[in-house]
Every structure is written in structure tokens, then in C-alpha cells.
Coordinates of C-alpha atoms in Angstrom, one line a residue:
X1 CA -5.5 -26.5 28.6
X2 CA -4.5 -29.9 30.2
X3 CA -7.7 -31.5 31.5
X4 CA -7.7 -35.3 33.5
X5 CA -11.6 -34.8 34.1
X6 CA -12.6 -34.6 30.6
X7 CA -17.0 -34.7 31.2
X8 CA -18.9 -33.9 34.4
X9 CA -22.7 -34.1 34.1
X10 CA -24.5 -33.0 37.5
X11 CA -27.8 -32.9 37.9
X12 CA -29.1 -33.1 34.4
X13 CA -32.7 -32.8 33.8
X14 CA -34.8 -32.2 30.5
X15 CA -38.9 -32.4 29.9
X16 CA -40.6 -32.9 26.7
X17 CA -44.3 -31.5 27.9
X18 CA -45.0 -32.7 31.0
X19 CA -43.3 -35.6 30.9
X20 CA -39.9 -35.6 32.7
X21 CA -37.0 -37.9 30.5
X22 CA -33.9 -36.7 32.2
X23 CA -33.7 -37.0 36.2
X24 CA -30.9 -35.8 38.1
X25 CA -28.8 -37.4 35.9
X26 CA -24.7 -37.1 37.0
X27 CA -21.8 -38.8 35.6
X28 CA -17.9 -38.4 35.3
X29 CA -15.6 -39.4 32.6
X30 CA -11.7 -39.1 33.2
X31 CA -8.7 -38.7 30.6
X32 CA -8.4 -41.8 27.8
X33 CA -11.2 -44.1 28.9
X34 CA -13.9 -45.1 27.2
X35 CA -17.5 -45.5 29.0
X36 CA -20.4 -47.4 27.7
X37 CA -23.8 -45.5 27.7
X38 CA -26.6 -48.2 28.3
X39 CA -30.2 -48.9 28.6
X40 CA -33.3 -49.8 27.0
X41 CA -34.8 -47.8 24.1
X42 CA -36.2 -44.8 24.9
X43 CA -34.3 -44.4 28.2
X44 CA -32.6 -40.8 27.6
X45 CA -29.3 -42.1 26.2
X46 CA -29.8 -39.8 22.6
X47 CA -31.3 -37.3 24.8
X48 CA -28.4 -37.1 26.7
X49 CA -26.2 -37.0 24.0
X50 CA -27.9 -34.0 22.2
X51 CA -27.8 -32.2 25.6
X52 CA -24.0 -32.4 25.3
X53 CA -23.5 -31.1 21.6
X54 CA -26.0 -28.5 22.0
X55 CA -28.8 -30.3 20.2
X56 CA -30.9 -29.8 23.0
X57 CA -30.9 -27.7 25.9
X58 CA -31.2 -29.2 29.2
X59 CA -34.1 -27.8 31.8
X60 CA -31.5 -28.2 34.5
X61 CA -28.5 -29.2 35.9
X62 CA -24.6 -28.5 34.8
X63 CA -22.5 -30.1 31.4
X64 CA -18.5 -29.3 32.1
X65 CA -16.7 -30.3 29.4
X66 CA -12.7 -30.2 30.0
X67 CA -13.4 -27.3 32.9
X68 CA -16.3 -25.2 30.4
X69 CA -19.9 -25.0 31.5
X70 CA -22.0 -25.7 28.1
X71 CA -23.8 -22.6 29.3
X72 CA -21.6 -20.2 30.1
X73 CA -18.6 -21.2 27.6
X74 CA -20.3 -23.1 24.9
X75 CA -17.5 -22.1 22.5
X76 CA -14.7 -23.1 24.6
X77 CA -16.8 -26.1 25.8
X78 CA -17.6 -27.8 22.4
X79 CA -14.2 -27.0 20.6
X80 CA -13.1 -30.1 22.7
X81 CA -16.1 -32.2 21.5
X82 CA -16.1 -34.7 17.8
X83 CA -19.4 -36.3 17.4
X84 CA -21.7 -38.7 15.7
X85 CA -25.4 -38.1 16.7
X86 CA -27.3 -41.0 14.3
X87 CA -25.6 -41.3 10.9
X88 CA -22.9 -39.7 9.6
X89 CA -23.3 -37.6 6.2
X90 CA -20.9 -36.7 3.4
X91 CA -21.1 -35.9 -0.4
X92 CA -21.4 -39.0 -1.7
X93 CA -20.0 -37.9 -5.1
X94 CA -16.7 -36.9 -3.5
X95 CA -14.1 -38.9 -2.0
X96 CA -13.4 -39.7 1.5
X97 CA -10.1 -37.2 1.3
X98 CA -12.3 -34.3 -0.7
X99 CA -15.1 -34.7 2.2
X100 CA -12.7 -34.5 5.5
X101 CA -10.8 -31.6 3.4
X102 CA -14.4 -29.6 3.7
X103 CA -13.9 -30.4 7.2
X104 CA -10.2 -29.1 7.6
X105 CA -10.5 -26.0 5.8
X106 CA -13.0 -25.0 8.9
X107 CA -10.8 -26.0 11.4
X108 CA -8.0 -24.1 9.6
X109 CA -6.0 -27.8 10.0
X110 CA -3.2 -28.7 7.2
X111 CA -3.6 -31.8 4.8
X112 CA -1.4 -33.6 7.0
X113 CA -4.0 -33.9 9.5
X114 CA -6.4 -35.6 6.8
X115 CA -4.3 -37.9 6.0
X116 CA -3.1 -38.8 9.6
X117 CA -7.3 -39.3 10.8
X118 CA -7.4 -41.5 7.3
X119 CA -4.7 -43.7 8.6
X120 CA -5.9 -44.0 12.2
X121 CA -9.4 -45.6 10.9
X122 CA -7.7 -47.4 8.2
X123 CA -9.2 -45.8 5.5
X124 CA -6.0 -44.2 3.9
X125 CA -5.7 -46.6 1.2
X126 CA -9.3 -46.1 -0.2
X127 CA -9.2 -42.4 0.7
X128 CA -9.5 -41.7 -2.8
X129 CA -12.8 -43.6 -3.8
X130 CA -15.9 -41.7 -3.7
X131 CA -17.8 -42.2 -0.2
X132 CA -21.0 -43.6 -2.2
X133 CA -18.6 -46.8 -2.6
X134 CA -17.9 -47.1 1.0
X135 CA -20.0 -49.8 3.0
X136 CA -21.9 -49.1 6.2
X137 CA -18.7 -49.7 8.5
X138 CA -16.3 -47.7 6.2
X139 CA -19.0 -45.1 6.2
X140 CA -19.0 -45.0 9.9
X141 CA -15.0 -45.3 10.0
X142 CA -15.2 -42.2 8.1
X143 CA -17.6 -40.1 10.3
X144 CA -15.2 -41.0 13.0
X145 CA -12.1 -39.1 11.2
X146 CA -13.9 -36.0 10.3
X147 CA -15.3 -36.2 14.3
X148 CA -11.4 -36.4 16.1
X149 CA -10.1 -34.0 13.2
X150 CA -9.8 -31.2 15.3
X151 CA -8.4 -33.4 18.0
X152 CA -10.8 -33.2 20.2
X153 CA -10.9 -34.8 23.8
X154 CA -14.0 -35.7 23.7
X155 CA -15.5 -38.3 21.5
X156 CA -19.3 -38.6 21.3
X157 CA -20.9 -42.0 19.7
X158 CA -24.2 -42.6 19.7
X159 CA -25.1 -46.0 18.5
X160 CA -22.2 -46.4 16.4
X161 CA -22.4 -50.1 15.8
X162 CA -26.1 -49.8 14.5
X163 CA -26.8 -52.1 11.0
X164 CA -22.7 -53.6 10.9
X165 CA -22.1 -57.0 10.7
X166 CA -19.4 -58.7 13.3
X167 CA -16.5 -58.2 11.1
X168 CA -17.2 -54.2 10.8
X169 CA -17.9 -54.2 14.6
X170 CA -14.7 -56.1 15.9
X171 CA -13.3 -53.8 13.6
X172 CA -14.6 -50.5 15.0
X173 CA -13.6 -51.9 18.4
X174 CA -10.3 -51.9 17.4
X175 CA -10.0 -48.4 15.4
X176 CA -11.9 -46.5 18.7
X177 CA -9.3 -48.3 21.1
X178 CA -6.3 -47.1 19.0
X179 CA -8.3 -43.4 19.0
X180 CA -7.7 -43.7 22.6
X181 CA -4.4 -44.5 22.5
X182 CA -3.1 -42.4 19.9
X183 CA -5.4 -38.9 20.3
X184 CA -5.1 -39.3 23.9
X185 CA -9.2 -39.0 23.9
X186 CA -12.2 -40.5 26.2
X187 CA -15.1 -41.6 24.3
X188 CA -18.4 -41.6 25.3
X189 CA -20.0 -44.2 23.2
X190 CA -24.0 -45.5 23.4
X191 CA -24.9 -49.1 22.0
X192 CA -27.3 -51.9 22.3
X193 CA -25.1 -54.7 22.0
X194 CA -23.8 -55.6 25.6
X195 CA -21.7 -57.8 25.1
X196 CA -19.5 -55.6 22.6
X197 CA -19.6 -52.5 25.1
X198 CA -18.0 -54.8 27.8
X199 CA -15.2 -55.6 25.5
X200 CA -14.6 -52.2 24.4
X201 CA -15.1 -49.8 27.9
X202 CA -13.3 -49.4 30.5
X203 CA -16.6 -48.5 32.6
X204 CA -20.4 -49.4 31.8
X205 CA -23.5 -46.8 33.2
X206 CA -27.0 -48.0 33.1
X207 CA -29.5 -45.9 32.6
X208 CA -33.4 -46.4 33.3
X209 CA -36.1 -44.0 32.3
X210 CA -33.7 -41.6 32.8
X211 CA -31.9 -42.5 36.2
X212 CA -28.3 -43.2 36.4
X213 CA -29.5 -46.6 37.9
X214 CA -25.4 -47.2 38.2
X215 CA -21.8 -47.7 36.9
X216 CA -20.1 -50.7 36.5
X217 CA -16.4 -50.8 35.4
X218 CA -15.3 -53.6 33.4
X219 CA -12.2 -55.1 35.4
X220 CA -15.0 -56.1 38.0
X221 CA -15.8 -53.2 40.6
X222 CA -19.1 -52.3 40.8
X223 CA -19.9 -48.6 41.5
X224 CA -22.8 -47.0 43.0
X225 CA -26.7 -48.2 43.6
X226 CA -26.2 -51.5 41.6
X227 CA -24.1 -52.7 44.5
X228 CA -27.5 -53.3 46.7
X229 CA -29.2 -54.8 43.7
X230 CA -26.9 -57.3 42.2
X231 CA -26.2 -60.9 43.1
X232 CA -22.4 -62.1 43.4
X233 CA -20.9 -65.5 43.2
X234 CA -19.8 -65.3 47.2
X235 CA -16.3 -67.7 47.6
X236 CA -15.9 -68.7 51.2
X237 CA -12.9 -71.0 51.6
X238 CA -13.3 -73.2 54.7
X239 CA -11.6 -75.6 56.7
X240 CA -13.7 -78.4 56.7
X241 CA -16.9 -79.3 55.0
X242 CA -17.9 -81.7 57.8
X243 CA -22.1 -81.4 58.4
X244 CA -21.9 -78.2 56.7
X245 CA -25.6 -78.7 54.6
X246 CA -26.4 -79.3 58.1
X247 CA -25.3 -75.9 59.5
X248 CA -26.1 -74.2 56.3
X249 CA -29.8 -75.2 56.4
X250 CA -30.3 -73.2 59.2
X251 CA -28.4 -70.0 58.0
X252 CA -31.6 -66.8 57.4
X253 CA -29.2 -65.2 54.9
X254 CA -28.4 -67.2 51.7
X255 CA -29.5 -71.0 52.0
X256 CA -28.6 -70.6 47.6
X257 CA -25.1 -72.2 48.0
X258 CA -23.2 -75.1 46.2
X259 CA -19.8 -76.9 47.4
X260 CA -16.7 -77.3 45.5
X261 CA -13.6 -78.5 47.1
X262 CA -12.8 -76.6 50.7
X263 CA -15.2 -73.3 49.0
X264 CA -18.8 -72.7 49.7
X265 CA -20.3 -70.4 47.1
X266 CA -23.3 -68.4 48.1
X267 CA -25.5 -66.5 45.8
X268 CA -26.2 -63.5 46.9
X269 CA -26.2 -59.8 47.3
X270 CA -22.5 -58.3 49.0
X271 CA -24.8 -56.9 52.1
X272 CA -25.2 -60.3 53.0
X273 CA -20.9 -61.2 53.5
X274 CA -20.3 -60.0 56.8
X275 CA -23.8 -61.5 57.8
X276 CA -22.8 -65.3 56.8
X277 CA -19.0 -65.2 57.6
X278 CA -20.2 -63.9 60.8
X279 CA -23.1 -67.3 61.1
X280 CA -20.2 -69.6 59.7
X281 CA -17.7 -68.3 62.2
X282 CA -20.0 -69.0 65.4
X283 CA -20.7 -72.4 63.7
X284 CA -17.2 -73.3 64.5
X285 CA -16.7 -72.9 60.7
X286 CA -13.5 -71.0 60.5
X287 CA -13.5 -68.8 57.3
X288 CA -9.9 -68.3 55.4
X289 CA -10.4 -66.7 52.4
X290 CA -13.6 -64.5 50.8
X291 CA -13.9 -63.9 47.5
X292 CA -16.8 -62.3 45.3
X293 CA -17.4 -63.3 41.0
X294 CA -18.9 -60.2 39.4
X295 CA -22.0 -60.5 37.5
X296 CA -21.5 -60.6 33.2
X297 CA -22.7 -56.9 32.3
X298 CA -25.7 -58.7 30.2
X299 CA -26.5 -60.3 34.1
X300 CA -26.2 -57.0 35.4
X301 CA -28.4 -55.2 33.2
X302 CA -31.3 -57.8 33.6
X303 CA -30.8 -57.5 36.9
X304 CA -30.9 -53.6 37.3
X305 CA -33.4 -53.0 34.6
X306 CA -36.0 -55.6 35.3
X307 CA -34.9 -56.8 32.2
X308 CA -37.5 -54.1 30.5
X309 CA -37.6 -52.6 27.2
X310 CA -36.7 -54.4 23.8
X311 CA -33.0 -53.8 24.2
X312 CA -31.0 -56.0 21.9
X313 CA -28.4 -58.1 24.4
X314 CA -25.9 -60.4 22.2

């Protein structure tokens, strides 16, 4: 079954006792991207990630998964899911070949297919040692391999970068990247280090107690309610500078601003654009070019989040 909208989520809710984690939580992930699940601990992003395997049934709301509600087609819905929920486990006395051969014998898959998930996470020259002399990013690396096995087109991460050092991380980046390329697969990954997720996704959703408080995607666009919320590095190329602190000190919108050249750059939210072109214009301030500098993502998530919880940002 050919499928461009790989995961829907609408309206997700789930309660532990009378206390509400999930709200009306909704998100869409297309064909071969890769989207960043963030927020600070204890947000919902594990609980989310449960909901979709079927670790955890949701109180409310809809999971499609390539066309299959989770609830009415779980079968058909989760054959198109690989996942890592925490860490990954495998016989530590067998090798990395031996364990995903476990693996393919369920699926019904031929040895080819072990050795082609080996060589995707670069793993097929130590295929043969025994996992308990694998490190922590070769451990992971592996966990990935058994998870797209069955070719799934949905990958499922949850914290994946958790204890590796940079090297194993920039590594990881890489390997998922190729997944992408390679399985033709969108990956639905959860992390606490900002800075990596905005290197590695295509689009970024924050989540707060729960809320999809909004989606950012990486090449710059801002989606949703963090438009409102976020302050932009506003361009405005001018004519002439002449008297313009003058002018400027009486303008109610943004009176945070700085020169350079012919441009005036505000700081401030993207409501506020038509409001000062429109007080620069009647100033006899003729205004030839706008442009708008996007937040970083680690900007973005202070911004949004209040900058609560004890989430890791490097």
C-alpha cells in the first residue's frame, strides 16, 4: 500500500488517575522526513510514543498509521512501525548477525535482509562479534537494524542519543539520514539535545505538559501557535536613514531596533510587520525590502516553553 501521509495523530488524549498528560494532541508526518519530538522532561513525549506502539492505550483521540486506525487495524497499523522505546536488548552472548537472525526468522525475511540492515548502520564488518562487545552507540546502531528489518515506514526513536558521546552522535545522525534515504522511511525521533535535532529533522514540534505548543520546520518556516509567540530579527531596507532614531522613538510597536547600512532591524513578533511598515511608510520612510531571521530552535524552545523543566539544550 503506497502511503505519502505516513502518521496522523488527532486529538490524542491519555490520563494517569486524574491527572490529564496528553491534551488534544494532533500531528502529521509525511513520506521520508524526519521530525523532532521535543520538550522538557515529563512533558508526554514517551507517553506518546507508547500510545503509538501499543504500549499504552490512549483515553481518546485517533493514531493512523499509513491509512490504519491503531484501534480498528492494529495489525495492519503496526506492521508498518520499527521501534526503540528506551534501550534496546539483545543476547549479549550472541552476535550482532545471530540476534537480527532471531528477528528475521519472525518476519519470515531471508539472510540477505540481515546483512543489508548490517551495512546500512555500518555494523557489517563487526557483525560477527558478540553484542556484549559492542559500545553504547554500536548497541544502539544495532537496535536500529533489527527496528527497519521488516522495512517499515515508520521509524520510532525515543531518546536515541541518550549516554553517547559526540562521535557516536554525529554518527547516528548520519546512519538515520541514510535510513531515510535508502528505506524510503519517516522517522519520528525524541531527544534532549536541541541542537542535534535541528541538524538532523526536517521539522521540530514542541511539546508542553502535553500541548502541541507548535511546529517549527528547520529550513526556517514557522508553523502554528509559536508564530504569535516568537520574536524575529525584522529586516526593513530603507531609503534613507536621515532622523530615523528620531522617527523611530515615537513608533508604539517595536522601539527594540538597531541600524546597519540602509536596514533597520526590529525585534519583534511577525504581528507587528504590517504595523511598523505601515508607521515607517507615513513617516515618509519608503520601505523596499522586508525580510524576517528565524529564531535558533534552542531560542525557540526558551521562548515557547518558558524555558521550564531541566531539559538538557547543547
Amino acid at each position: 500500500m503506497k502511503c505519502t501521509e505516513i502518521l496522523r495523530l488527532n486529538k490524542l488524549n491519555k490520563s494517569f488517575g486524574k491527572k490529564r498528560i496528553i491534551k488534544d494532541f494532533s500531528l502529521q508526518l509525511d513520506e521520508s522526513k524526519i521530525m523532532g519530538l521535543v520538550g522538557p522532561n515529563g512533558a508526554g513525549k514517551t507517553t506518546i510514543m507508547k500510545m503509538l506502539v501499543g504500549l499504552i492505550k490512549p483515553a481518546g483521540g485517533d493514531i493512523n498509521i499509513c491509512g490504519y486506525n491503531i484501534k480498528d487495524d492494529y495489525a495492519k497499523a503496526i506492521r508498518n512501525v520499527g521501534a526503540i522505546i528506551e534501550v534496546p536488548q539483545f543476547y549479549k552472548y550472541m552476535t550482532a548477525y545471530q540476534n537480527l537472525m532471531q528477528y528475521a526468522r519472525m518476519y519470515n525475511l531471508p539472510k540477505s535482509r540481515v546483512f543489508e540492515v548490517l551495512k546500512i548502520v555500518g555494523l557489517d564488518h563487526r557483525m560477527n562479534d558478540k553484542v556484549r562487545k559492542y559500545s553504547l552507540g554500536m548497541n544502539q546502531r544495532l537496535g536500529i537494524a533489527q527496528a527497519i528489518l521488516h522495512e517499515p515506514k515508520l521509524l520510532i526513536l525515543d531518546e536515541p542519543t541518550n549516554g553517547l558521546d559526540t562521535a557516536a552522535v554525529i554518527e547516528l545522525r548520519a546512519y538515520l539520514k541514510k535510513i531515510v534515504q535508502h528505506e524510503h522511511c519517516s522517522v519520528l525521533i525524541s531527544s534532549h539535545i536541541l541542537s542535534e535535532m535541528e541538524k538532523l529533522c526536517d521539522e521540530i514540534a514542541i511539546i508542553q505538559n502535553g500541548e502541541l505548543i507548535g511546529v517549527k520546520n528547520t529550513s526556517g518556516a514557522i508553523e502554528d501557535s509559536m508564530t504569535d509567540a516568537i520574536e524575529l530579527m525584522i529586516n526593513f531596507k530603507v531609503k534613507s536613514i536621515d532622523n530615523i532614531d528620531w522617527i523611530l522613538s515615537k513608533n508604539p510597536y517595536s522601539r527594540n531596533y538597531k541600524i546597519q547600512q540602509n536596514f533597520i532591524i526590529f525585534k519583534s513578533t511577525i504581528d507587528s510587520i504590517p504595523k511598523i511598515n505601515e508607521y515607517l511608510v507615513k513617516n515618509n520612510i519608503p520601505v523596499y525590502e522586508i525580510k524576517t531571521e528565524v529564531s535558533s530552535l534552542e531560542s525557540i524552545f526558551m521562548n515557547v516553553t518558558g524555558g521550564n523543566g531541566n531539559e538538557k539544550i547543547g
